[in-house]
Amino acid sequence: MSAAIDDILVKLRQFRDERDWAQFHNAKDLALALSIEAAELNEHFLWKQPTEANPDRVQEELADVLLYAFQLADHYGWDIPQLMLQKMARNAEKYPVNKAKGTATKHDEL
Amino acid sequence: MSAAIDDILVKLRQFRDERDWAQFHNAKDLALALSIEAAELNEHFLWKQPTEANPDRVQEELADVLLYAFQLADHYGWDIPQLMLQKMARNAEKYPVNKAKGTATKHDEL
Amino acid sequence: MSAAIDDILVKLRQFRDERDWAQFHNAKDLALALSIEAAELNEHFLWKQPTEANPDRVQEELADVLLYAFQLADHYGWDIPQLMLQKMARNAEKYPVNKAKGTATKHDEL
Amino acid sequence: MSAAIDDILVKLRQFRDERDWAQFHNAKDLALALSIEAAELNEHFLWKQPTEANPDRVQEELADVLLYAFQLADHYGWDIPQLMLQKMARNAEKYPVNKAKGTATKHDEL
């Protein structure tokens, strides 16, 4: 993988094991935790224009989303850059440039 | 940052610009897109035990979560490993080992 | 509609107008608020077995979900029992008893 | 409760039992299902202005949110109008008119 990502994964495993939290970290609850952090991220934009959110708070909640996403990938033993690159290739097929250019229409309605 | 992460960000910007999608990518909608992908991830665990989810489908939805998380960080110009490491340090303060060990209690109730 | 539902809608409009909050209550932010409350509801089940959640806290967050759901319906001027009954009829078509009995499989995979 | 709400609950229980779905309907998965429907509701607003969402699609997803919310309340045996009215009284305390008027600030920052 990458040195930076490996370093984060090593620290996340250590953080978890020092607290004896592996017992709670099944895939279903990790995914649920991720979606709860995603909602906390969205809360900073609620009733606001996009630029009115407090960047420091956005950054913290985005970090929590990323930390759970990395832990879920690590739970399954996946290579993070690889799974992202594979999905980007798939998304490029679902959203071909000639159809998707300039429109936010979902792929199944393109 | 890291070579792997930089490579993904370069490809994400290219993907977006080829489709002329920067016009839609304000921070509020990027965060909303992330949370919608998080829900699609959770859907694979719905009505199931954690081990019953289809790993291929989980991987795809997790990838979409990560892709939007990277794009949101990139929108603000943030260094992804750095924001993750900073939040881990903050989480270590919120969940000190001696209080958090072996319990899933939330920090404000520890 | 129903007396109980009408009574709640009248009180919700009064609550909103006393606080001059109609300016924030566009449909997009009402839907976003609803999903944030849904995540707070789910947080009471995180890392837990279904029966371990605190019912008082579950009830409060479920109430907030319902309050936003009613406000969103009211924003569009919809009759709440009617839209629920219509969707139940549609769901009955998507999940015919002979195919759906005893399985949690999603309709598009039945 | 109310006749309209009672009628919906009777039909929801019948729908569930005809399909033998009570086995899946624990509180944790009902809450998860609700949040997934909430995300599908939000998807109709993604990359759009609030008024650009298709009302028919919004109505369907909002109905699914309400159907799961009613089922979760029914799972616990709660009176739906009562729990909503109780929470409105609590919200009125958290957001007193003199502090909350004209501002979308969260109660803990008022």
Coordinates of C-alpha atoms in Angstrom, one line a residue:
Chain A
M1 CA 0.0 0.0 0.0
S2 CA 1.4 3.4 0.8
A3 CA 3.7 4.3 3.8
A4 CA 1.3 7.0 5.0
I5 CA -1.7 4.6 4.9
D6 CA 0.2 1.8 6.4
D7 CA 1.3 4.1 9.2
I8 CA -2.4 5.1 9.9
L9 CA -3.5 1.5 9.9
V10 CA -0.8 0.4 12.4
K11 CA -1.8 3.3 14.7
L12 CA -5.5 2.4 14.4
R13 CA -4.9 -1.2 15.3
Q14 CA -2.8 -0.1 18.3
F15 CA -5.5 2.4 19.4
R16 CA -8.2 -0.3 19.2
D17 CA -6.1 -3.0 20.9
E18 CA -5.0 -0.8 23.8
R19 CA -8.7 -0.2 24.5
D20 CA -9.7 -3.9 23.9
W21 CA -12.2 -2.7 21.3
A22 CA -11.8 -5.5 18.8
Q23 CA -14.8 -7.2 20.5
F24 CA -17.1 -4.4 19.3
H25 CA -15.6 -4.0 15.8
N26 CA -17.6 -6.3 13.6
A27 CA -18.2 -5.1 10.1
K28 CA -21.9 -4.2 10.6
D29 CA -21.2 -1.9 13.6
L30 CA -18.1 -0.4 11.9
A31 CA -20.3 0.5 8.9
L32 CA -22.9 1.9 11.2
A33 CA -20.3 4.0 13.1
L34 CA -19.1 5.3 9.7
S35 CA -22.6 6.4 8.7
I36 CA -23.2 8.1 12.1
E37 CA -20.0 10.1 11.6
A38 CA -21.1 11.0 8.1
A39 CA -24.3 12.4 9.6
E40 CA -22.3 14.5 12.1
L41 CA -20.3 15.8 9.2
N42 CA -23.5 16.8 7.4
E43 CA -24.8 18.5 10.6
H44 CA -22.3 21.2 10.1
F45 CA -23.9 22.1 6.8
L46 CA -27.5 21.9 8.0
W47 CA -29.6 25.1 7.4
K48 CA -26.6 26.7 5.8
Q49 CA -25.0 27.6 2.5
P50 CA -22.1 25.3 1.7
T51 CA -19.5 28.0 2.5
E52 CA -21.0 28.8 5.9
A53 CA -19.9 25.5 7.6
N54 CA -17.1 25.8 10.1
P55 CA -14.0 24.1 8.4
D56 CA -12.4 23.0 11.6
R57 CA -15.6 21.1 12.6
V58 CA -16.0 19.7 9.1
Q59 CA -12.4 18.5 9.2
E60 CA -12.8 16.7 12.5
E61 CA -16.0 14.8 11.4
L62 CA -14.5 14.0 8.0
A63 CA -11.5 12.6 9.8
D64 CA -13.8 10.3 11.9
V65 CA -15.5 9.1 8.7
L66 CA -12.1 8.3 7.2
L67 CA -10.9 6.5 10.3
Y68 CA -13.9 4.2 10.3
A69 CA -13.6 3.7 6.6
F70 CA -10.0 2.7 7.0
Q71 CA -10.8 0.3 9.9
L72 CA -13.6 -1.3 7.9
A73 CA -11.2 -1.9 4.9
D74 CA -8.6 -3.2 7.3
H75 CA -11.2 -5.5 8.9
Y76 CA -11.6 -7.2 5.6
G77 CA -7.9 -7.0 4.8
W78 CA -8.3 -4.9 1.7
D79 CA -5.8 -2.7 0.1
I80 CA -7.3 0.8 0.3
P81 CA -5.7 2.6 -2.8
Q82 CA -6.4 -0.5 -4.9
L83 CA -10.1 -0.7 -4.0
M84 CA -10.5 3.1 -4.7
L85 CA -8.8 2.8 -8.1
Q86 CA -10.9 -0.2 -9.0
K87 CA -14.1 1.6 -8.1
M88 CA -13.0 4.7 -10.1
A89 CA -12.6 2.5 -13.2
R90 CA -16.1 1.1 -12.6
N91 CA -17.5 4.6 -12.1
A92 CA -15.9 5.7 -15.4
E93 CA -17.9 3.0 -17.2
K94 CA -21.1 4.0 -15.4
Y95 CA -20.6 7.6 -16.2
P96 CA -19.0 7.8 -19.7
V97 CA -17.8 11.4 -20.5
N98 CA -20.0 11.8 -23.6
K99 CA -23.2 11.1 -21.6
A100 CA -22.3 12.5 -18.1
K101 CA -20.7 15.7 -19.1
G102 CA -22.2 18.7 -17.4
T103 CA -25.1 16.8 -15.9
A104 CA -25.7 15.4 -12.4
T105 CA -28.2 12.8 -13.6
K106 CA -27.7 9.4 -11.9
H107 CA -26.2 6.7 -14.1
D108 CA -29.4 4.6 -14.3
E109 CA -31.2 7.6 -15.8
L110 CA -28.5 8.7 -18.2
Chain B
M1 CA 1.2 13.5 1.4
S2 CA 1.7 10.0 0.0
A3 CA 2.3 8.9 -3.5
A4 CA -0.7 6.6 -3.5
I5 CA -3.1 9.2 -2.1
D6 CA -1.7 11.9 -4.5
D7 CA -2.3 9.6 -7.4
I8 CA -5.9 9.0 -6.4
L9 CA -6.5 12.8 -6.0
V10 CA -5.0 13.5 -9.4
K11 CA -7.3 10.9 -11.0
L12 CA -10.4 12.2 -9.1
R13 CA -9.8 15.7 -10.3
Q14 CA -9.4 14.5 -13.8
F15 CA -12.5 12.4 -13.6
R16 CA -14.5 15.4 -12.3
D17 CA -13.1 17.8 -14.8
E18 CA -13.6 15.6 -17.8
R19 CA -17.3 15.5 -16.9
D20 CA -17.5 19.2 -16.0
W21 CA -18.8 18.3 -12.5
A22 CA -16.9 20.9 -10.4
Q23 CA -20.1 23.0 -10.7
F24 CA -22.0 20.5 -8.6
H25 CA -19.1 19.8 -6.1
N26 CA -19.8 22.3 -3.3
A27 CA -18.8 21.0 0.2
K28 CA -22.5 20.6 1.3
D29 CA -23.4 18.3 -1.6
L30 CA -20.1 16.4 -1.4
A31 CA -20.8 15.7 2.3
L32 CA -24.4 14.7 1.4
A33 CA -23.2 12.4 -1.3
L34 CA -20.8 10.8 1.2
S35 CA -23.6 10.1 3.6
I36 CA -25.8 8.6 0.9
E37 CA -22.9 6.2 0.0
A38 CA -22.5 5.4 3.7
A39 CA -26.2 4.3 3.7
E40 CA -25.7 2.2 0.6
L41 CA -22.8 0.5 2.5
N42 CA -25.1 -0.1 5.5
E43 CA -27.8 -1.6 3.3
H44 CA -25.6 -4.6 2.7
F45 CA -25.8 -5.4 6.4
L46 CA -29.5 -4.8 6.8
W47 CA -31.5 -7.6 8.4
K48 CA -28.3 -9.6 8.5
Q49 CA -25.5 -10.8 10.8
P50 CA -22.2 -8.9 10.3
T51 CA -20.6 -11.9 8.4
E52 CA -23.6 -12.4 6.1
A53 CA -22.9 -9.2 4.0
N54 CA -21.5 -9.7 0.5
P55 CA -17.9 -8.5 0.7
D56 CA -17.8 -7.5 -3.0
R57 CA -20.7 -5.2 -2.6
V58 CA -19.4 -3.9 0.7
Q59 CA -16.1 -3.1 -0.9
E60 CA -17.7 -1.2 -3.7
E61 CA -19.8 1.0 -1.4
L62 CA -16.9 1.6 0.9
A63 CA -14.9 2.7 -2.1
D64 CA -17.5 5.3 -3.0
V65 CA -17.5 6.6 0.6
L66 CA -13.7 6.9 0.5
L67 CA -13.8 8.6 -3.0
Y68 CA -16.2 11.3 -1.7
A69 CA -14.2 11.7 1.5
F70 CA -11.1 12.3 -0.5
Q71 CA -12.9 14.7 -2.7
L72 CA -14.2 16.7 0.2
A73 CA -10.8 16.9 1.8
D74 CA -9.3 17.9 -1.5
H75 CA -12.1 20.6 -1.9
Y76 CA -10.7 22.2 1.2
G77 CA -7.1 21.6 0.2
W78 CA -6.4 19.4 3.3
D79 CA -3.6 16.8 3.7
I80 CA -5.5 13.6 4.3
P81 CA -3.0 11.5 6.4
Q82 CA -2.4 14.6 8.5
L83 CA -6.0 15.3 9.3
M84 CA -6.5 11.6 10.2
L85 CA -3.4 11.6 12.5
Q86 CA -4.6 14.8 14.2
K87 CA -8.0 13.4 14.9
M88 CA -6.5 10.1 16.3
A89 CA -4.5 12.2 18.8
R90 CA -7.7 14.0 19.8
N91 CA -9.7 10.7 20.1
A92 CA -6.9 9.3 22.3
E93 CA -7.6 12.2 24.7
K94 CA -11.3 11.7 24.6
Y95 CA -10.9 8.0 25.2
P96 CA -8.1 7.5 27.6
V97 CA -7.0 3.8 27.9
N98 CA -7.7 3.6 31.6
K99 CA -11.3 4.7 31.2
A100 CA -12.2 3.3 27.8
K101 CA -10.7 -0.1 28.0
G102 CA -13.2 -2.9 27.3
T103 CA -16.2 -0.5 27.1
A104 CA -18.1 0.9 24.2
T105 CA -19.5 3.8 26.3
K106 CA -19.4 7.2 24.5
H107 CA -16.8 9.7 25.7
D108 CA -19.2 12.1 27.3
E109 CA -20.6 9.3 29.5
L110 CA -17.2 7.8 30.5
Chain C
M1 CA -56.5 13.7 7.9
S2 CA -56.8 12.6 11.5
A3 CA -57.4 14.8 14.5
A4 CA -54.2 13.6 16.2
I5 CA -52.1 14.3 13.1
D6 CA -53.7 17.6 12.4
D7 CA -53.1 18.7 16.0
I8 CA -49.4 17.9 15.7
L9 CA -49.1 19.8 12.4
V10 CA -50.8 22.9 13.9
K11 CA -48.4 22.8 16.9
L12 CA -45.4 22.3 14.6
R13 CA -46.3 25.3 12.4
Q14 CA -46.8 27.4 15.5
F15 CA -43.4 26.2 17.0
R16 CA -41.7 27.1 13.7
D17 CA -43.4 30.5 13.3
E18 CA -42.8 31.6 16.9
R19 CA -39.1 31.1 16.2
D20 CA -39.2 32.6 12.7
W21 CA -37.7 29.4 11.3
A22 CA -39.6 29.1 8.0
Q23 CA -36.7 30.8 6.4
F24 CA -34.5 27.7 7.1
H25 CA -37.1 25.1 6.3
N26 CA -36.6 24.4 2.6
A27 CA -37.3 20.7 1.6
K28 CA -33.6 19.9 1.2
D29 CA -32.6 20.9 4.7
L30 CA -35.7 19.4 6.2
A31 CA -34.7 16.1 4.6
L32 CA -31.1 16.5 5.7
A33 CA -32.3 17.2 9.3
L34 CA -34.4 14.1 9.2
S35 CA -31.4 11.9 8.2
I36 CA -29.3 13.5 10.9
E37 CA -31.9 12.6 13.5
A38 CA -32.1 9.1 12.0
A39 CA -28.3 8.7 12.6
E40 CA -28.8 9.9 16.2
L41 CA -31.4 7.2 16.6
N42 CA -29.0 4.6 15.3
E43 CA -26.3 5.8 17.6
H44 CA -28.2 4.3 20.5
F45 CA -27.8 0.9 18.9
L46 CA -24.1 1.2 18.0
W47 CA -21.8 -1.5 19.3
K48 CA -24.9 -3.1 21.0
Q49 CA -27.4 -5.9 20.7
P50 CA -30.8 -4.6 19.7
T51 CA -32.3 -5.0 23.2
E52 CA -29.4 -3.1 24.8
A53 CA -30.4 0.3 23.6
N54 CA -31.9 2.7 26.1
P55 CA -35.6 2.9 25.2
D56 CA -36.0 6.5 26.5
R57 CA -33.2 7.8 24.3
V58 CA -34.5 5.8 21.3
Q59 CA -38.0 7.3 21.8
E60 CA -36.6 10.8 21.9
E61 CA -34.6 10.4 18.6
L62 CA -37.5 8.6 16.9
A63 CA -39.7 11.5 17.9
D64 CA -37.3 13.9 16.2
V65 CA -37.3 11.8 13.1
L66 CA -41.1 11.8 13.0
L67 CA -41.3 15.5 13.7
Y68 CA -39.1 16.3 10.7
A69 CA -41.0 13.8 8.6
F70 CA -44.3 15.5 9.4
Q71 CA -42.8 18.9 8.7
L72 CA -41.5 17.8 5.3
A73 CA -44.9 16.3 4.4
D74 CA -46.5 19.5 5.5
H75 CA -44.1 21.6 3.5
Y76 CA -45.4 19.9 0.4
G77 CA -49.0 20.0 1.7
W78 CA -49.4 16.2 1.6
D79 CA -51.9 14.1 3.6
I80 CA -49.7 11.9 5.8
P81 CA -51.9 8.8 6.3
Q82 CA -52.7 8.8 2.6
L83 CA -49.1 8.9 1.4
M84 CA -48.3 6.0 3.8
L85 CA -51.2 3.9 2.6
Q86 CA -50.3 4.5 -1.0
K87 CA -46.7 3.4 -0.4
M88 CA -47.9 0.3 1.5
A89 CA -49.9 -0.6 -1.6
R90 CA -46.9 -0.1 -3.8
N91 CA -44.6 -2.1 -1.4
A92 CA -47.2 -5.0 -1.5
E93 CA -46.6 -5.1 -5.3
K94 CA -42.8 -5.0 -4.9
Y95 CA -42.9 -7.7 -2.3
P96 CA -45.6 -10.3 -3.2
V97 CA -46.3 -12.7 -0.4
N98 CA -45.4 -15.8 -2.4
K99 CA -42.0 -14.5 -3.2
A100 CA -41.1 -12.5 -0.1
K101 CA -42.3 -14.8 2.6
G102 CA -39.6 -15.6 5.1
T103 CA -36.8 -13.8 3.2
A104 CA -35.2 -10.4 3.7
T105 CA -34.0 -10.3 0.1
K106 CA -34.4 -6.9 -1.6
H107 CA -37.2 -6.7 -4.2
D108 CA -34.9 -6.2 -7.2
E109 CA -33.2 -9.6 -6.3
L110 CA -36.4 -11.5 -5.5
Chain D
M1 CA -54.2 7.0 19.5
S2 CA -55.9 8.1 16.3
A3 CA -58.1 6.1 13.9
A4 CA -55.8 6.9 11.0
I5 CA -52.7 5.9 12.8
D6 CA -54.3 2.8 14.3
D7 CA -55.4 1.8 10.8
I8 CA -51.9 2.1 9.4
L9 CA -50.4 0.1 12.3
V10 CA -52.9 -2.7 11.8
K11 CA -52.0 -2.9 8.1
L12 CA -48.3 -2.7 8.8
R13 CA -48.5 -5.7 11.2
Q14 CA -50.6 -7.6 8.7
F15 CA -48.1 -6.8 5.9
R16 CA -45.2 -8.0 8.1
D17 CA -46.9 -11.2 9.3
E18 CA -48.1 -12.3 5.9
R19 CA -44.4 -12.2 4.9
D20 CA -43.2 -13.8 8.1
W21 CA -40.8 -10.8 8.6
A22 CA -41.1 -10.4 12.4
Q23 CA -38.0 -12.5 12.6
F24 CA -36.0 -9.7 10.9
H25 CA -37.7 -6.8 12.7
N26 CA -35.5 -6.2 15.7
A27 CA -35.2 -2.6 16.9
K28 CA -31.6 -2.2 15.6
D29 CA -32.4 -3.2 12.1
L30 CA -35.6 -1.3 12.0
A31 CA -33.7 1.9 13.0
L32 CA -31.0 1.0 10.3
A33 CA -33.7 0.5 7.7
L34 CA -35.2 3.9 8.6
S35 CA -31.8 5.6 8.2
I36 CA -31.3 3.9 4.8
E37 CA -34.7 5.2 3.6
A38 CA -33.8 8.6 4.9
A39 CA -30.7 8.6 2.7
E40 CA -32.7 7.5 -0.3
L41 CA -35.0 10.5 0.5
N42 CA -31.9 12.8 0.5
E43 CA -30.6 11.4 -2.7
H44 CA -33.5 13.2 -4.6
F45 CA -32.0 16.5 -3.4
L46 CA -28.4 15.7 -4.2
W47 CA -26.6 18.2 -6.4
K48 CA -29.8 20.2 -6.6
Q49 CA -31.6 23.2 -5.4
P50 CA -34.4 22.3 -2.9
T51 CA -37.2 23.0 -5.4
E52 CA -35.6 20.8 -8.1
A53 CA -36.3 17.5 -6.4
N54 CA -39.0 15.3 -8.0
P55 CA -42.0 15.5 -5.5
D56 CA -43.3 12.1 -6.5
R57 CA -40.0 10.4 -5.6
V58 CA -39.6 12.5 -2.5
Q59 CA -43.1 11.4 -1.4
E60 CA -42.3 7.8 -1.9
E61 CA -39.1 7.8 0.1
L62 CA -40.7 10.0 2.9
A63 CA -43.4 7.4 3.1
D64 CA -40.9 4.6 3.6
V65 CA -39.2 6.6 6.4
L66 CA -42.6 7.1 8.0
L67 CA -43.5 3.4 7.6
Y68 CA -40.3 2.3 9.4
A69 CA -40.7 5.0 12.1
F70 CA -44.2 3.7 12.8
Q71 CA -43.0 0.1 12.9
L72 CA -40.2 1.0 15.3
A73 CA -42.6 2.8 17.6
D74 CA -45.0 -0.1 17.4
H75 CA -42.2 -2.5 18.1
Y76 CA -41.8 -0.8 21.5
G77 CA -45.6 -0.4 22.0
W78 CA -45.4 3.4 22.0
D79 CA -48.3 5.8 21.3
I80 CA -47.1 7.8 18.3
P81 CA -48.9 11.2 18.8
Q82 CA -48.0 11.1 22.5
L83 CA -44.2 10.6 21.9
M84 CA -44.2 13.4 19.3
L85 CA -46.1 15.8 21.6
Q86 CA -43.7 15.0 24.5
K87 CA -40.7 15.7 22.4
M88 CA -42.2 18.9 21.1
A89 CA -42.5 20.1 24.7
R90 CA -38.9 19.1 25.3
N91 CA -37.7 20.9 22.2
A92 CA -39.6 24.0 23.3
E93 CA -37.5 24.0 26.4
K94 CA -34.2 23.5 24.5
Y95 CA -35.1 26.3 22.0
P96 CA -36.8 29.1 24.0
V97 CA -38.4 31.6 21.7
N98 CA -36.4 34.6 23.0
K99 CA -33.1 32.8 22.3
A100 CA -33.9 30.8 19.2
K101 CA -35.9 33.4 17.2
G102 CA -34.5 33.8 13.7
T103 CA -31.4 31.7 14.3
A104 CA -30.5 28.2 13.2
T105 CA -27.9 27.8 16.0
K106 CA -28.0 24.5 17.8
H107 CA -29.3 24.5 21.3
D108 CA -26.0 23.7 23.0
E109 CA -24.5 26.9 21.4
L110 CA -27.4 29.2 22.0

